[in-house]
Amino acid sequence: SVLTLALATSAAALATGWGAGTAAAAERLKVGVLKFGTVSWETSVIKAHGLDAAAGVEIEIVELASNDAARIAFQAGEVDTIVSDVLWAARLTAENRPVVYIPFSATEGSIMVAAGSPIRTLADLKGKKIGVAGGALDKGWLLIQGYARQSAGIDLTRDAEPVFGAPPLLQQKLETGELDAALLFWNFAARLEAKGFRELMPFDEAARKFGIEGNVSLLGYVFRAGFAAEHPAALKGLAEASRKAKALLAGSDAEWQRIRPQMRAEDDATFQALRRRFLDGIPKRPVEAEQADARRLYAILAEIGGERLVGPARTLPDGIYWSGLKGGS
């Protein structure tokens, strides 16, 4: 019954030291999402099943037009949280605009080539036209550049022809053969995979070449540190609702069918590829292991990308990961 649920929620709050007052009134939380972005899949599940209310938080979805718009809205205080990059969170913190971070996904992008392409290794990219989503300072592009130098002695910025652009355009140009390869975010890579294109090298494989031990959740919910300090119950509620939504998606075909229209999957192969890659990215590692690998990866990227990428912080600032994650992400 509703009464039983209320009593259980109150008891749980007291047992974990959050206090009865916190459980009594739901914290409001404005979450900025892109309408067709993968975060919207999760927030749709949260709202459909009332997972936010059950966790003592009332999530208000604020739809935003692009990643840039999301960052602007976050910095202006128009939303309380967005999903963004741990490098960006670190940069803000280093610039005295401290934020905290809750891991969302460890799924990253890949270099994709046509099924019959003669390109088999990074060395084969010499002299080739490579599409790069995310710009010259994209973390995947930097890491793959670093590994190409280390493994094949080639500088992809000089020995190949990088072409920067929006992911849908680069995907289209790879499909039409105007590009030899393309480094794309995971959802675009999944769409190409469904059409028979193959992965030359995923980001996480490149990261392992540099000694990273496991998949790192480089995307996460970011909160201003001041907000996090004042509203710990809101962060706790979102983290709990996020975890439960991912568990539902991991175990329910019906849930995927419900959110399928949001995925814009034009056929079953695309739908299955998007689903599999999303599930592969669910954070499962203890937060301590996440942090250790994130520190290693950050140091590598800072060395390759320099201040233009990371700003004044050469190491991952302390306190980025929300303290409420202790023991597991």
Coordinates of C-alpha atoms in Angstrom, one line a residue:
S1 CA 0.0 0.0 0.0
V2 CA 0.9 3.7 -0.2
L3 CA 1.2 3.8 3.6
T4 CA 3.5 0.8 3.7
L5 CA 5.7 2.4 1.0
A6 CA 5.8 5.7 2.9
L7 CA 6.8 4.0 6.1
A8 CA 9.5 1.9 4.3
T9 CA 10.9 5.0 2.7
S10 CA 11.0 6.9 6.0
A11 CA 12.6 4.0 7.8
A12 CA 15.2 3.6 5.0
A13 CA 16.1 7.3 5.2
L14 CA 16.6 7.1 9.0
A15 CA 18.7 4.0 8.7
T16 CA 21.0 5.6 6.2
G17 CA 21.4 8.9 8.2
W18 CA 19.5 11.1 5.8
G19 CA 16.9 12.0 8.3
A20 CA 13.1 11.9 8.4
G21 CA 12.8 15.5 7.2
T22 CA 14.6 14.7 3.9
A23 CA 12.2 11.8 3.2
A24 CA 9.1 13.9 3.9
A25 CA 9.4 16.3 1.0
A26 CA 10.8 15.3 -2.4
E27 CA 13.7 17.3 -3.7
R28 CA 13.1 19.0 -7.0
L29 CA 15.8 18.4 -9.6
K30 CA 16.0 20.0 -13.1
V31 CA 17.8 17.6 -15.5
G32 CA 18.8 18.9 -18.9
V33 CA 18.6 16.3 -21.7
L34 CA 18.8 16.2 -25.5
K35 CA 15.4 15.2 -26.9
F36 CA 16.7 12.1 -28.7
G37 CA 19.9 11.6 -26.7
T38 CA 20.7 8.4 -24.8
V39 CA 20.1 10.2 -21.4
S40 CA 16.5 10.7 -22.4
W41 CA 16.1 7.0 -22.7
E42 CA 17.0 6.6 -19.0
T43 CA 15.0 9.6 -17.8
S44 CA 12.0 8.3 -19.7
V45 CA 12.2 5.0 -17.8
I46 CA 12.7 6.9 -14.5
K47 CA 9.5 9.0 -15.1
A48 CA 7.4 6.2 -16.5
H49 CA 7.9 4.0 -13.4
G50 CA 8.1 6.8 -10.8
L51 CA 11.6 5.8 -9.8
D52 CA 12.4 9.4 -8.9
A53 CA 9.5 9.7 -6.5
A54 CA 10.3 6.4 -4.9
A55 CA 13.9 7.7 -4.3
G56 CA 12.6 10.9 -2.8
V57 CA 13.4 13.2 -5.7
E58 CA 11.1 14.9 -8.3
I59 CA 12.9 15.1 -11.6
E60 CA 11.9 17.8 -14.0
I61 CA 13.1 17.1 -17.6
V62 CA 14.3 20.1 -19.5
E63 CA 14.8 19.4 -23.2
L64 CA 17.9 21.1 -24.8
A65 CA 18.9 21.4 -28.4
S66 CA 22.6 20.4 -28.3
N67 CA 25.5 19.5 -26.0
D68 CA 26.7 23.1 -26.2
A69 CA 23.2 24.4 -25.2
A70 CA 23.3 21.9 -22.3
R71 CA 26.6 23.2 -21.0
I72 CA 25.4 26.8 -21.3
A73 CA 22.2 26.0 -19.5
F74 CA 24.1 24.2 -16.7
Q75 CA 26.6 27.0 -16.2
A76 CA 23.8 29.6 -16.2
G77 CA 22.0 27.6 -13.4
E78 CA 19.0 27.0 -15.7
V79 CA 19.3 23.2 -15.0
D80 CA 20.7 21.5 -11.9
T81 CA 22.5 18.7 -13.8
I82 CA 23.4 17.4 -17.3
V83 CA 25.3 14.4 -18.5
S84 CA 28.7 15.6 -19.7
D85 CA 32.4 14.6 -19.9
V86 CA 34.6 14.0 -16.9
L87 CA 37.3 16.1 -18.6
W88 CA 34.9 19.0 -18.8
A89 CA 34.0 18.5 -15.1
A90 CA 37.7 18.5 -14.2
R91 CA 38.4 21.6 -16.3
L92 CA 35.5 23.6 -14.6
T93 CA 36.8 22.5 -11.2
A94 CA 40.4 23.5 -12.0
E95 CA 39.0 26.9 -13.1
N96 CA 37.5 27.4 -9.6
R97 CA 34.0 26.4 -10.7
P98 CA 33.9 23.1 -8.8
V99 CA 31.5 20.4 -9.8
V100 CA 30.9 16.8 -8.7
Y101 CA 30.3 13.8 -11.0
I102 CA 28.1 10.7 -10.9
P103 CA 29.1 8.1 -13.6
F104 CA 26.4 7.5 -16.3
S105 CA 28.0 5.5 -19.1
A106 CA 31.3 3.8 -20.0
T107 CA 30.3 3.3 -23.7
E108 CA 32.6 5.4 -25.9
G109 CA 33.1 5.9 -29.6
S110 CA 35.0 3.9 -32.3
I111 CA 36.8 4.3 -35.6
M112 CA 34.6 2.7 -38.2
V113 CA 35.4 1.5 -41.7
A114 CA 33.5 -0.2 -44.5
A115 CA 33.2 -4.0 -44.2
G116 CA 35.5 -4.5 -47.3
S117 CA 37.9 -1.8 -46.4
P118 CA 41.7 -2.7 -46.7
I119 CA 42.3 -0.7 -43.5
R120 CA 43.1 -3.2 -40.8
T121 CA 45.4 -1.3 -38.4
L122 CA 46.0 2.3 -37.4
A123 CA 49.1 2.2 -39.6
D124 CA 46.8 1.7 -42.6
L125 CA 45.3 5.1 -42.0
K126 CA 48.4 6.8 -43.4
G127 CA 47.3 9.0 -46.3
K128 CA 43.6 8.3 -45.7
K129 CA 40.8 10.7 -45.1
I130 CA 39.4 10.3 -41.6
G131 CA 36.2 11.9 -40.3
V132 CA 36.5 13.0 -36.7
A133 CA 33.4 13.9 -34.6
G134 CA 33.9 16.1 -31.6
G135 CA 36.7 18.4 -33.0
A136 CA 40.5 18.4 -32.9
L137 CA 40.5 18.0 -29.1
D138 CA 38.1 15.1 -28.9
K139 CA 39.4 12.6 -26.3
G140 CA 39.1 9.6 -28.6
W141 CA 40.9 11.3 -31.4
L142 CA 43.7 12.4 -29.1
L143 CA 44.1 8.9 -27.6
I144 CA 44.1 7.2 -31.0
Q145 CA 46.7 9.8 -32.2
G146 CA 48.8 8.9 -29.3
Y147 CA 48.6 5.2 -29.9
A148 CA 49.2 5.6 -33.6
R149 CA 52.5 7.4 -32.8
Q150 CA 53.4 4.8 -30.2
S151 CA 52.6 1.7 -32.2
A152 CA 53.1 2.7 -35.8
G153 CA 55.3 5.9 -35.6
I154 CA 52.8 7.9 -37.6
D155 CA 51.3 11.3 -36.8
L156 CA 47.7 11.1 -37.9
T157 CA 47.3 14.9 -37.9
R158 CA 50.1 15.1 -40.5
D159 CA 50.3 11.7 -42.2
A160 CA 46.5 11.3 -42.7
E161 CA 43.8 13.8 -43.6
P162 CA 41.4 14.5 -40.7
V163 CA 38.1 16.0 -41.5
F164 CA 36.1 17.5 -38.6
G165 CA 32.3 17.7 -38.7
A166 CA 29.0 16.8 -37.2
P167 CA 28.5 13.1 -36.6
P168 CA 25.5 12.6 -38.9
L169 CA 27.3 14.2 -41.8
L170 CA 30.5 12.2 -41.2
Q171 CA 28.4 9.0 -40.9
Q172 CA 26.8 9.8 -44.3
K173 CA 30.2 10.6 -45.9
L174 CA 31.6 7.3 -44.7
E175 CA 28.6 5.5 -46.1
T176 CA 29.0 7.1 -49.5
G177 CA 32.7 6.4 -49.6
E178 CA 33.8 10.1 -49.3
L179 CA 35.7 9.1 -46.2
D180 CA 38.0 6.1 -45.7
A181 CA 37.3 5.9 -41.9
A182 CA 35.4 7.9 -39.2
L183 CA 35.8 8.3 -35.5
L184 CA 32.3 8.6 -34.2
F185 CA 30.4 8.6 -31.0
W186 CA 29.0 5.2 -30.0
N187 CA 25.4 5.7 -31.1
F188 CA 26.5 6.6 -34.6
A189 CA 29.0 3.7 -34.6
A190 CA 26.1 1.4 -33.6
R191 CA 24.1 2.6 -36.6
L192 CA 26.9 1.9 -39.0
E193 CA 27.6 -1.5 -37.4
A194 CA 23.9 -2.3 -38.2
K195 CA 24.6 -1.5 -41.8
G196 CA 27.6 -3.9 -42.0
F197 CA 30.5 -1.5 -41.2
R198 CA 33.2 -2.7 -38.9
E199 CA 35.0 -1.3 -35.9
L200 CA 38.7 -0.6 -36.5
M201 CA 39.4 0.4 -33.0
P202 CA 37.1 1.3 -30.1
F203 CA 38.1 4.1 -27.7
D204 CA 38.4 1.7 -24.8
E205 CA 40.8 -0.6 -26.7
A206 CA 43.0 2.4 -27.3
A207 CA 42.8 3.3 -23.6
R208 CA 43.9 -0.2 -22.7
K209 CA 47.0 0.2 -24.8
F210 CA 48.1 2.9 -22.3
G211 CA 47.5 0.7 -19.3
I212 CA 43.9 1.5 -18.4
E213 CA 42.6 -1.6 -16.7
G214 CA 38.8 -1.4 -17.3
N215 CA 36.1 0.6 -19.0
V216 CA 36.0 4.1 -17.6
S217 CA 32.7 6.0 -17.3
L218 CA 33.8 9.2 -19.0
L219 CA 30.2 10.4 -19.2
G220 CA 28.3 11.3 -16.1
Y221 CA 25.8 13.6 -14.4
V222 CA 27.6 16.8 -13.3
F223 CA 26.4 19.1 -10.5
R224 CA 27.7 22.3 -9.2
A225 CA 29.6 21.5 -6.0
G226 CA 27.6 24.1 -4.0
F227 CA 24.3 22.6 -5.1
A228 CA 25.6 19.1 -4.2
A229 CA 26.5 20.2 -0.7
E230 CA 23.1 21.9 -0.2
H231 CA 21.0 19.1 -1.8
P232 CA 22.7 15.7 -1.0
A233 CA 19.3 14.0 -1.0
A234 CA 18.7 15.1 -4.6
L235 CA 21.9 13.5 -5.8
K236 CA 21.3 10.4 -3.8
G237 CA 17.8 10.2 -5.3
L238 CA 19.0 10.6 -8.9
A239 CA 21.8 8.1 -8.4
E240 CA 19.3 5.5 -7.0
A241 CA 16.7 6.2 -9.8
S242 CA 19.4 6.0 -12.5
R243 CA 20.7 2.7 -11.1
K244 CA 17.1 1.2 -11.0
A245 CA 16.3 2.5 -14.5
K246 CA 19.4 0.8 -15.9
A247 CA 18.5 -2.4 -14.1
L248 CA 15.1 -2.3 -15.7
L249 CA 16.6 -1.8 -19.2
A250 CA 19.1 -4.6 -18.6
G251 CA 16.2 -7.1 -17.8
S252 CA 13.2 -6.0 -19.8
D253 CA 12.4 -6.4 -23.5
A254 CA 9.1 -4.5 -23.0
E255 CA 11.0 -1.5 -21.6
W256 CA 13.1 -1.3 -24.7
Q257 CA 10.0 -1.5 -26.9
R258 CA 8.4 1.3 -25.0
I259 CA 11.4 3.7 -25.5
R260 CA 12.1 2.5 -29.1
P261 CA 10.4 5.6 -30.7
Q262 CA 12.9 7.8 -28.8
M263 CA 15.8 5.8 -30.2
R264 CA 15.0 6.6 -33.9
A265 CA 16.0 3.1 -34.9
E266 CA 15.0 2.7 -38.5
D267 CA 15.2 -1.1 -38.4
D268 CA 15.7 -4.0 -36.0
A269 CA 19.4 -4.3 -36.6
T270 CA 19.9 -0.7 -35.6
F271 CA 17.7 -1.1 -32.6
Q272 CA 19.6 -4.1 -31.4
A273 CA 23.0 -2.5 -31.9
L274 CA 22.0 0.6 -30.0
R275 CA 20.5 -1.5 -27.2
R276 CA 23.6 -3.7 -26.9
R277 CA 26.0 -0.8 -26.8
F278 CA 23.9 1.1 -24.2
L279 CA 23.8 -1.9 -21.9
D280 CA 27.6 -2.5 -22.4
G281 CA 28.2 0.9 -21.0
I282 CA 26.3 0.5 -17.7
P283 CA 28.8 1.4 -14.9
K284 CA 29.5 -1.8 -12.9
R285 CA 32.9 -1.1 -11.3
P286 CA 33.5 0.1 -7.8
V287 CA 33.9 3.9 -7.8
E288 CA 37.5 3.5 -6.4
A289 CA 38.5 1.5 -9.5
E290 CA 36.8 4.0 -11.8
Q291 CA 38.7 6.9 -10.2
A292 CA 42.0 5.2 -10.4
D293 CA 41.6 4.5 -14.1
A294 CA 40.1 8.0 -14.7
R295 CA 43.2 9.5 -13.1
R296 CA 45.5 7.5 -15.4
L297 CA 43.5 8.3 -18.5
Y298 CA 43.3 12.0 -17.6
A299 CA 47.1 12.2 -17.2
I300 CA 47.6 10.6 -20.6
L301 CA 45.1 12.9 -22.3
A302 CA 46.6 15.9 -20.5
E303 CA 50.0 15.0 -21.9
I304 CA 48.7 14.5 -25.4
G305 CA 46.2 17.4 -25.5
G306 CA 47.9 19.9 -23.2
E307 CA 46.3 22.9 -21.7
R308 CA 44.0 23.4 -24.7
L309 CA 42.2 20.2 -23.6
V310 CA 42.4 20.2 -19.9
G311 CA 43.0 23.8 -18.9
P312 CA 45.3 24.4 -15.9
A313 CA 44.9 21.0 -14.3
R314 CA 47.5 18.4 -15.3
T315 CA 46.0 15.8 -13.0
L316 CA 42.3 14.9 -12.2
P317 CA 41.3 17.3 -9.4
D318 CA 40.4 15.7 -6.1
G319 CA 36.7 15.6 -5.1
I320 CA 35.3 15.3 -8.7
Y321 CA 33.5 12.0 -7.9
W322 CA 30.5 12.6 -5.6
S323 CA 31.4 11.3 -2.1
G324 CA 28.0 9.5 -1.9
L325 CA 29.3 7.0 -4.4
K326 CA 31.8 5.4 -2.0
G327 CA 31.8 1.7 -2.4
G328 CA 30.2 1.5 -5.8
S329 CA 29.2 3.7 -8.8

